[in-house]
mmCIF file of C-alpha atoms and ligand atoms in Angstrom:
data_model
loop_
_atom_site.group_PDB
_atom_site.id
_atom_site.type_symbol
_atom_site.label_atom_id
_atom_site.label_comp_id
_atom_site.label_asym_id
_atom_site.label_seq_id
_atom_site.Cartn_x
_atom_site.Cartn_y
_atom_site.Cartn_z
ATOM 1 C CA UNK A 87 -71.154 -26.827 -69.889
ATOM 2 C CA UNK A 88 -73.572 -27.361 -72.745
ATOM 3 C CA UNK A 89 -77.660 -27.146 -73.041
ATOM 4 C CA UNK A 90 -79.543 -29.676 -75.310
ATOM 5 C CA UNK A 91 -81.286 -26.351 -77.003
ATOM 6 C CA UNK A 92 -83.132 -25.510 -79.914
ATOM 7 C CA UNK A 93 -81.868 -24.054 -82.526
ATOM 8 C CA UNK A 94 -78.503 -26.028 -81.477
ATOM 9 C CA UNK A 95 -76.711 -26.640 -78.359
ATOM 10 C CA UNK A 96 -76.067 -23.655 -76.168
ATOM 11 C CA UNK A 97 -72.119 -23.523 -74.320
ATOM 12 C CA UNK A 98 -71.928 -22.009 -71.163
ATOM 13 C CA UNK A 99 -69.156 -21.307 -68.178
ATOM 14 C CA UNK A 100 -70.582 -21.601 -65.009
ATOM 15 C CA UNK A 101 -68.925 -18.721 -63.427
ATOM 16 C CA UNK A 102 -69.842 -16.267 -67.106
ATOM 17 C CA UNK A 103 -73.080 -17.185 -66.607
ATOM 18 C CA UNK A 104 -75.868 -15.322 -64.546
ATOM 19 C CA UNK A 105 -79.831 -16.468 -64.075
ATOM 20 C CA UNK A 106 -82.072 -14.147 -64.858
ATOM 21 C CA UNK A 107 -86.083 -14.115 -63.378
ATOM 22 C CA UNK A 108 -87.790 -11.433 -65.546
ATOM 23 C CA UNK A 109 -90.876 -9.847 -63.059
ATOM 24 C CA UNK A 110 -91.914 -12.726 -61.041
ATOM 25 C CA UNK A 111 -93.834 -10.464 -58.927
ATOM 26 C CA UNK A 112 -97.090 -10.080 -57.182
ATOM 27 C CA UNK A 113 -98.196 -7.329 -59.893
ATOM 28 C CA UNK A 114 -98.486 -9.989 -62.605
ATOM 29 C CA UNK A 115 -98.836 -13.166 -60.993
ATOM 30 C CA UNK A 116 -101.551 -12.481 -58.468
ATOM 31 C CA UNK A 117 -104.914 -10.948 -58.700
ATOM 32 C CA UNK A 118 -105.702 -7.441 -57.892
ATOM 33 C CA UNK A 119 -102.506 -6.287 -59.377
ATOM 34 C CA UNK A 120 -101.184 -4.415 -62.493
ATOM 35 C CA UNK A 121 -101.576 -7.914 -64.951
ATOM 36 C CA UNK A 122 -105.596 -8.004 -64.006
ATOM 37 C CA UNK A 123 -105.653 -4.411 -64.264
ATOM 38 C CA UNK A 124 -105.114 -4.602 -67.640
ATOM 39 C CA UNK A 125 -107.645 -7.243 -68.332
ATOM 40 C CA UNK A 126 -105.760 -10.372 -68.310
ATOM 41 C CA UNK A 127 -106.645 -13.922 -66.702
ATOM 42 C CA UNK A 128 -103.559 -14.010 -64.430
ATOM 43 C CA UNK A 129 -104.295 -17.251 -63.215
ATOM 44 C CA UNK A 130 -102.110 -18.764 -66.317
ATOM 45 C CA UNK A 131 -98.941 -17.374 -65.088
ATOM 46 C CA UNK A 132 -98.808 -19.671 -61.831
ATOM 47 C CA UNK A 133 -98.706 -22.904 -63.335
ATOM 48 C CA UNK A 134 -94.602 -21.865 -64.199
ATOM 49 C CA UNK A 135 -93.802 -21.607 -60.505
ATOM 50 C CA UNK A 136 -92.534 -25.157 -59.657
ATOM 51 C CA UNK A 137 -90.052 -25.608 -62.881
ATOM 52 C CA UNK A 138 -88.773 -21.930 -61.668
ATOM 53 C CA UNK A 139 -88.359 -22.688 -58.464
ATOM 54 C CA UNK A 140 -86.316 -26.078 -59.319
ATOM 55 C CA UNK A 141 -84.078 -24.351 -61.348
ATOM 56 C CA UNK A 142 -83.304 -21.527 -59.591
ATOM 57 C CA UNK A 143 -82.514 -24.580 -56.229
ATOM 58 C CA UNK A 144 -80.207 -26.134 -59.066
ATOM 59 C CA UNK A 145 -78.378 -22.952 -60.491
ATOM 60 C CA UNK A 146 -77.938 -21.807 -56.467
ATOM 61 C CA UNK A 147 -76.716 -24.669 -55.536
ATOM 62 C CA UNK A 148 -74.438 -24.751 -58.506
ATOM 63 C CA UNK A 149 -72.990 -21.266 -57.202
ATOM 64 C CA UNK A 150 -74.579 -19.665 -60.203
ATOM 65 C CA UNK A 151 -75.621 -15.696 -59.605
ATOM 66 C CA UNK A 152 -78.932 -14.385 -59.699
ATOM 67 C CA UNK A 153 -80.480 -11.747 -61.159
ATOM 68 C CA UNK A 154 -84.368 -10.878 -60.041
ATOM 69 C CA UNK A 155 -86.179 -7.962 -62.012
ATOM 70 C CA UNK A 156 -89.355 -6.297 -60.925
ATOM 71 C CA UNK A 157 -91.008 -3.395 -63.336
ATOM 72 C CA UNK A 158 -91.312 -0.501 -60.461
ATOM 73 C CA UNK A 159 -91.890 2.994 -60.217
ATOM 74 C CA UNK A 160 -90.476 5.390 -58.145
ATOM 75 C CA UNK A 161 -93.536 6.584 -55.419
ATOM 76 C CA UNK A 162 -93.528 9.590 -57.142
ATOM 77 C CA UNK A 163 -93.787 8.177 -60.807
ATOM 78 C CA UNK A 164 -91.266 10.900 -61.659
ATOM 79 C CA UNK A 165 -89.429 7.351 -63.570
ATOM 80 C CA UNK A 166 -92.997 6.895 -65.395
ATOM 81 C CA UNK A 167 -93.644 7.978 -68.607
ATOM 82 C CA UNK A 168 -96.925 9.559 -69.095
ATOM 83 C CA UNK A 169 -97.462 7.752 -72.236
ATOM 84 C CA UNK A 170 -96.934 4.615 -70.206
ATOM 85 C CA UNK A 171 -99.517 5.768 -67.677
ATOM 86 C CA UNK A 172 -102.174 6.640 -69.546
ATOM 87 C CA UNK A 173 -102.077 3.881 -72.161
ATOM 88 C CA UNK A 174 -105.459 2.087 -72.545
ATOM 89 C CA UNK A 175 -107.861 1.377 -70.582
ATOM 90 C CA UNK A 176 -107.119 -0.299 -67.256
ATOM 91 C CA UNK A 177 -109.232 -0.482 -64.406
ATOM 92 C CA UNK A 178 -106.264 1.029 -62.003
ATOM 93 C CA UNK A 179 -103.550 2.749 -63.862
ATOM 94 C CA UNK A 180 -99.879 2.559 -62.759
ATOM 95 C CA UNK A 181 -100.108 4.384 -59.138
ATOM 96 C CA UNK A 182 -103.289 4.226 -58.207
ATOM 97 C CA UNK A 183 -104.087 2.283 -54.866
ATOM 98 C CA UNK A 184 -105.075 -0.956 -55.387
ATOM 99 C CA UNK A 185 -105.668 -4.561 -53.133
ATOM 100 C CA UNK A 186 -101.816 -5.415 -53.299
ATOM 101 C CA UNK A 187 -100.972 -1.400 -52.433
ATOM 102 C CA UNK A 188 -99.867 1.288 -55.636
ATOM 103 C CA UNK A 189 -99.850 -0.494 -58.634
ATOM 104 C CA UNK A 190 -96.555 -0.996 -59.975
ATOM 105 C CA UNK A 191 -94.575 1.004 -57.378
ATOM 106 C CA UNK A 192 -91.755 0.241 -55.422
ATOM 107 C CA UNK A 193 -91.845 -1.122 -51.580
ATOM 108 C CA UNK A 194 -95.658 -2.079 -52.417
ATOM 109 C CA UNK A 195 -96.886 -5.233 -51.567
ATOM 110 C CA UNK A 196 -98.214 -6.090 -54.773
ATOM 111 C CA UNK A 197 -94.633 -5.324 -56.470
ATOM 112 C CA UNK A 198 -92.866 -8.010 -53.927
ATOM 113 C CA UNK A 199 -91.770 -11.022 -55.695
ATOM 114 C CA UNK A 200 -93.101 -13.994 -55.130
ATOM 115 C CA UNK A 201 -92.442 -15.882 -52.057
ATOM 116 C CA UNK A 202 -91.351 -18.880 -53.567
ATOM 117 C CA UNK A 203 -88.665 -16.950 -56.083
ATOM 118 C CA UNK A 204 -87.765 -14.267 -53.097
ATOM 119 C CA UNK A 205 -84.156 -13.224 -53.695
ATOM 120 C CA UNK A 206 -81.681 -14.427 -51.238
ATOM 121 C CA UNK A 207 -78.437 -12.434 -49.672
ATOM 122 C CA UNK A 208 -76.007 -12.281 -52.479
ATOM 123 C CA UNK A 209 -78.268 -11.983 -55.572
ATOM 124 C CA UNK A 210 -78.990 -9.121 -57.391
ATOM 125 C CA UNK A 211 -82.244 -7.295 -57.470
ATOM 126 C CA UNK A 212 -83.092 -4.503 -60.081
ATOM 127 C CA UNK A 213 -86.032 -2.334 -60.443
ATOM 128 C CA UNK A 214 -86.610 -1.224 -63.747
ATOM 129 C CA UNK A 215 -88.804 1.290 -65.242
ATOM 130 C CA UNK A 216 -89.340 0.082 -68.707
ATOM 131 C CA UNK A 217 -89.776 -3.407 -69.995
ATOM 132 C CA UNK A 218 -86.315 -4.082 -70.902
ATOM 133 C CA UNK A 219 -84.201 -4.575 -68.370
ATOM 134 C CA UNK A 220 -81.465 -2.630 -69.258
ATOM 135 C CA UNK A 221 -83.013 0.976 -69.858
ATOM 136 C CA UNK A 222 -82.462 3.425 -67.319
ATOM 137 C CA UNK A 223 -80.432 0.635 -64.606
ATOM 138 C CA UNK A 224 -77.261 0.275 -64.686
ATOM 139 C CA UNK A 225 -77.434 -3.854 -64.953
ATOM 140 C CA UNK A 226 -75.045 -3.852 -67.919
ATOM 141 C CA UNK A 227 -72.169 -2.169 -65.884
ATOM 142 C CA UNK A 228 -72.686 -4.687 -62.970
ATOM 143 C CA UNK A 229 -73.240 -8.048 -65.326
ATOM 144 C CA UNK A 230 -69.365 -6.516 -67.101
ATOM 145 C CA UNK A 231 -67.747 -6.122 -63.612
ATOM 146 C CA UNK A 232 -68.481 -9.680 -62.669
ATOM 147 C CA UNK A 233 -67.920 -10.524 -66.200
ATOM 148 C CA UNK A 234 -71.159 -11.840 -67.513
ATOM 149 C CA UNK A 235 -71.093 -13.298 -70.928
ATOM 150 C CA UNK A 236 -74.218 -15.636 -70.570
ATOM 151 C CA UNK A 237 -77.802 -15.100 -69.592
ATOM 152 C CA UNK A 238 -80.371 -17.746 -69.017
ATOM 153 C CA UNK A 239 -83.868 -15.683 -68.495
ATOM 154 C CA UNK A 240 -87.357 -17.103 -67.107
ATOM 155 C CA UNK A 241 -90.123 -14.928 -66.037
ATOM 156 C CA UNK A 242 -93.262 -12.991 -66.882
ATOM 157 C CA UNK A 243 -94.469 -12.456 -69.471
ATOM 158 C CA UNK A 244 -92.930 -13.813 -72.631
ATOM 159 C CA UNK A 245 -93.120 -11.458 -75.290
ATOM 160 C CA UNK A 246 -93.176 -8.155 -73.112
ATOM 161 C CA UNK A 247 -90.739 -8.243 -70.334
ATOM 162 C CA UNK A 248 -88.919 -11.234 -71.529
ATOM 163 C CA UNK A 249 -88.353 -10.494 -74.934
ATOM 164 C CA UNK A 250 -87.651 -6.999 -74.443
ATOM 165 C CA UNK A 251 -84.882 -7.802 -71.819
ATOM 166 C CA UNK A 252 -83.371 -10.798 -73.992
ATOM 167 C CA UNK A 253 -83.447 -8.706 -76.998
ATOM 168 C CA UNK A 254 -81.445 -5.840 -75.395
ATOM 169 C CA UNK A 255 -79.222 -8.160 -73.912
ATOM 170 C CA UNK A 256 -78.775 -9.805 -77.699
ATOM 171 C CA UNK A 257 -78.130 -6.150 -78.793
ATOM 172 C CA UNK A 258 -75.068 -5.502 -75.903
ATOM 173 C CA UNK A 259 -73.034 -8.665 -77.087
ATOM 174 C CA UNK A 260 -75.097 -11.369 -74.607
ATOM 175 C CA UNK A 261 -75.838 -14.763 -75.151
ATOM 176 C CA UNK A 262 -79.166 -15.305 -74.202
ATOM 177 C CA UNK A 263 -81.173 -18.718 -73.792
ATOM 178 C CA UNK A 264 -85.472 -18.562 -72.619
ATOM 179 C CA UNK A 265 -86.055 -21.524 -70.049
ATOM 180 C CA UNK A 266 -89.495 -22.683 -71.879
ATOM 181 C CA UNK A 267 -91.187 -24.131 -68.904
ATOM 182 C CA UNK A 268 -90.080 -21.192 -66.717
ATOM 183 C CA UNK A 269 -91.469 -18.288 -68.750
ATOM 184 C CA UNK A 270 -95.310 -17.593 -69.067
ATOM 185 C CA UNK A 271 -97.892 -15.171 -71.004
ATOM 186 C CA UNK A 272 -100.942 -13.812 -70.342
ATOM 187 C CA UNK A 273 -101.589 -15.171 -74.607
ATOM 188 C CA UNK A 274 -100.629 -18.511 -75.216
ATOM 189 C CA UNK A 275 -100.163 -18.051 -78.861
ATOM 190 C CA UNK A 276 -97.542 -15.222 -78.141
ATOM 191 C CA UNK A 277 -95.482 -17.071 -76.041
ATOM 192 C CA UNK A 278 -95.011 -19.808 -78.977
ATOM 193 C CA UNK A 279 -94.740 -17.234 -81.253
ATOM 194 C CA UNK A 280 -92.154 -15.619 -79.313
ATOM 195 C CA UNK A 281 -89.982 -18.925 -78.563
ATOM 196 C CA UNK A 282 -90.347 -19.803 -82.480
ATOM 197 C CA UNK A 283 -88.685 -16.525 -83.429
ATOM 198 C CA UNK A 284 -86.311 -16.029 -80.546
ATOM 199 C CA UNK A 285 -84.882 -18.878 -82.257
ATOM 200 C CA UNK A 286 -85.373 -18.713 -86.226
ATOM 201 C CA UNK A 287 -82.556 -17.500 -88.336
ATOM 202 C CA UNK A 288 -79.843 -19.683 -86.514
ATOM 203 C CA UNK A 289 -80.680 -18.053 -82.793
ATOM 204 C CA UNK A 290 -81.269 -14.789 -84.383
ATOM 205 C CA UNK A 291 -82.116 -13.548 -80.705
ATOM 206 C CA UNK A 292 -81.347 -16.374 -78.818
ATOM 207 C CA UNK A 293 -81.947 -19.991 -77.641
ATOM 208 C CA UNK A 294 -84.604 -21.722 -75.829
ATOM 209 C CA UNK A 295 -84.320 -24.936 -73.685
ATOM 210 C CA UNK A 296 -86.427 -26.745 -71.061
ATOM 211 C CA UNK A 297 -85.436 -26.335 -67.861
ATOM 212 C CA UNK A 298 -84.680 -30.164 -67.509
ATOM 213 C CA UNK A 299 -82.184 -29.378 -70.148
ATOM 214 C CA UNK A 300 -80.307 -27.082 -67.808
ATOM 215 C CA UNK A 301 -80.963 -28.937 -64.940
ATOM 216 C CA UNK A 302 -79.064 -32.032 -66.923
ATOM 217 C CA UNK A 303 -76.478 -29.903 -67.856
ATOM 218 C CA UNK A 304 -75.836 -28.616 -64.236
ATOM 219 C CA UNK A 305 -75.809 -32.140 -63.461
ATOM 220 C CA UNK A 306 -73.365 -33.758 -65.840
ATOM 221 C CA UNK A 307 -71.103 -31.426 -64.308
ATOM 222 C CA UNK A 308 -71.379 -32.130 -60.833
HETATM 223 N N1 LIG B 1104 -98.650 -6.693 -69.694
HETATM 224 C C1 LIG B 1104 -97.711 -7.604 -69.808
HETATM 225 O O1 LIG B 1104 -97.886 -8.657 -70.437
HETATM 226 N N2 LIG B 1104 -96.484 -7.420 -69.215
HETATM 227 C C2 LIG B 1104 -96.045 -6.291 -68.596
HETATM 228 O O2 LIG B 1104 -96.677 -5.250 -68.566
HETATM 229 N N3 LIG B 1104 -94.822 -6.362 -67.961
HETATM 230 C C3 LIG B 1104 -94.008 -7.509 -67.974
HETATM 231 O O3 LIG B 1104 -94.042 -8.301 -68.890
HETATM 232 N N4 LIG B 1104 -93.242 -7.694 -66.903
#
């Protein structure tokens, strides 16, 4: 299969191939959680919803797998740097009780991902500590048993969680592509700026693509 993309057309196999939905959760999409904490306007993040939810429908129905992410702690934060903790200024830091439940912690309802994304029987869901999705859970030896070569990421937010993950995914052999319309940041200018140099250098990180690209792609092949 192959992806109208920017910088160039992006090959895939179906079956190589995993989706990939960076953080759609409660924490950063809703208020009262660990986005608005921070100080951000998390009403932006919403308006990516319906494009994510049509192509994850396509890529399931395609028999495509799933991965879901969600940045959690363990209850006791023992999986929480204190640097991470005590960075800035927030107005609940990462385990405090909040609206939604402990910010940022596992089983809360505020780190549940959203109802229209929620994983389904069969998919896999990882809970990561860091911002990459890679450190410290085990995703790389699980993508290499079902022998994942391809990762197409949406998600929240751009240029943290998203670029972190698709950048250690670039760095472990990967082939990454950003859905455009399916990825969202609390700073409009850094998502641009992080699809313009994803892409630069000849896919120096990876590609980007609409998600009607995909959705065209998947298809062509049907
Ligand atoms: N603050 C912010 O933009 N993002 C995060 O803290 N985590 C994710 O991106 N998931």
């Amino acid at each position: 299969m192959r992806i109208e993309a920017n910088p160039f057309a992006y090959a895939f196999e179906l079956k190589h191939t995993a989706l990939v939905l960076i953080d759609m959760q409660r924490d950063f999409i809703e208020p009262g959680g660990f986005g608005e904490t921070l100080g951000n306007d998390v009403s932006l993040l919403e308006a990516i919803v319906p494009a994510t939810k049509a192509a994850l429908a396509a890529w399931r129905k395609a028999g495509g797998l799933v991965v879901h992410t969600r940045e959690a702690h363990k209850a006791d934060l023992s999986d929480c740097p204190p640097a991470k903790r005590h960075r800035g200024n927030p107005s609940l830091r990462i385990g405090d009780e909040g609206p939604m439940g402990r910010i940022l912690v596992a089983g809360e309802p505020g780190n549940q991902i959203i109802d229209a994304l929620a994983p389904v029987e069969g998919e896999i869901v990882i809970d990561k500590p860091g911002k990459g999705m890679f450190y410290a859970t085990g995703l790389h030896e699980l993508l290499q048993q079902r022998g994942i070569t391809h990762l197409l990421f949406g998600g929240v937010t751009t240029e943290v969680c998203v670029q972190t993950s698709m950048r250690e995914a670039n760095d472990r052999g990967y082939d990454g592509l950003l859905l455009e319309d399916c990825t969202e940041s609390y700073f409009p200018a850094f998502k641009a700026a992080t699809l313009d140099m994803i892409r630069a250098q000849g896919a120096i990180v990876g590609w980007t693509a609409p998600s009607a690209a995909l959705l065209a792609a998947l298809d062509n092949a049907a």
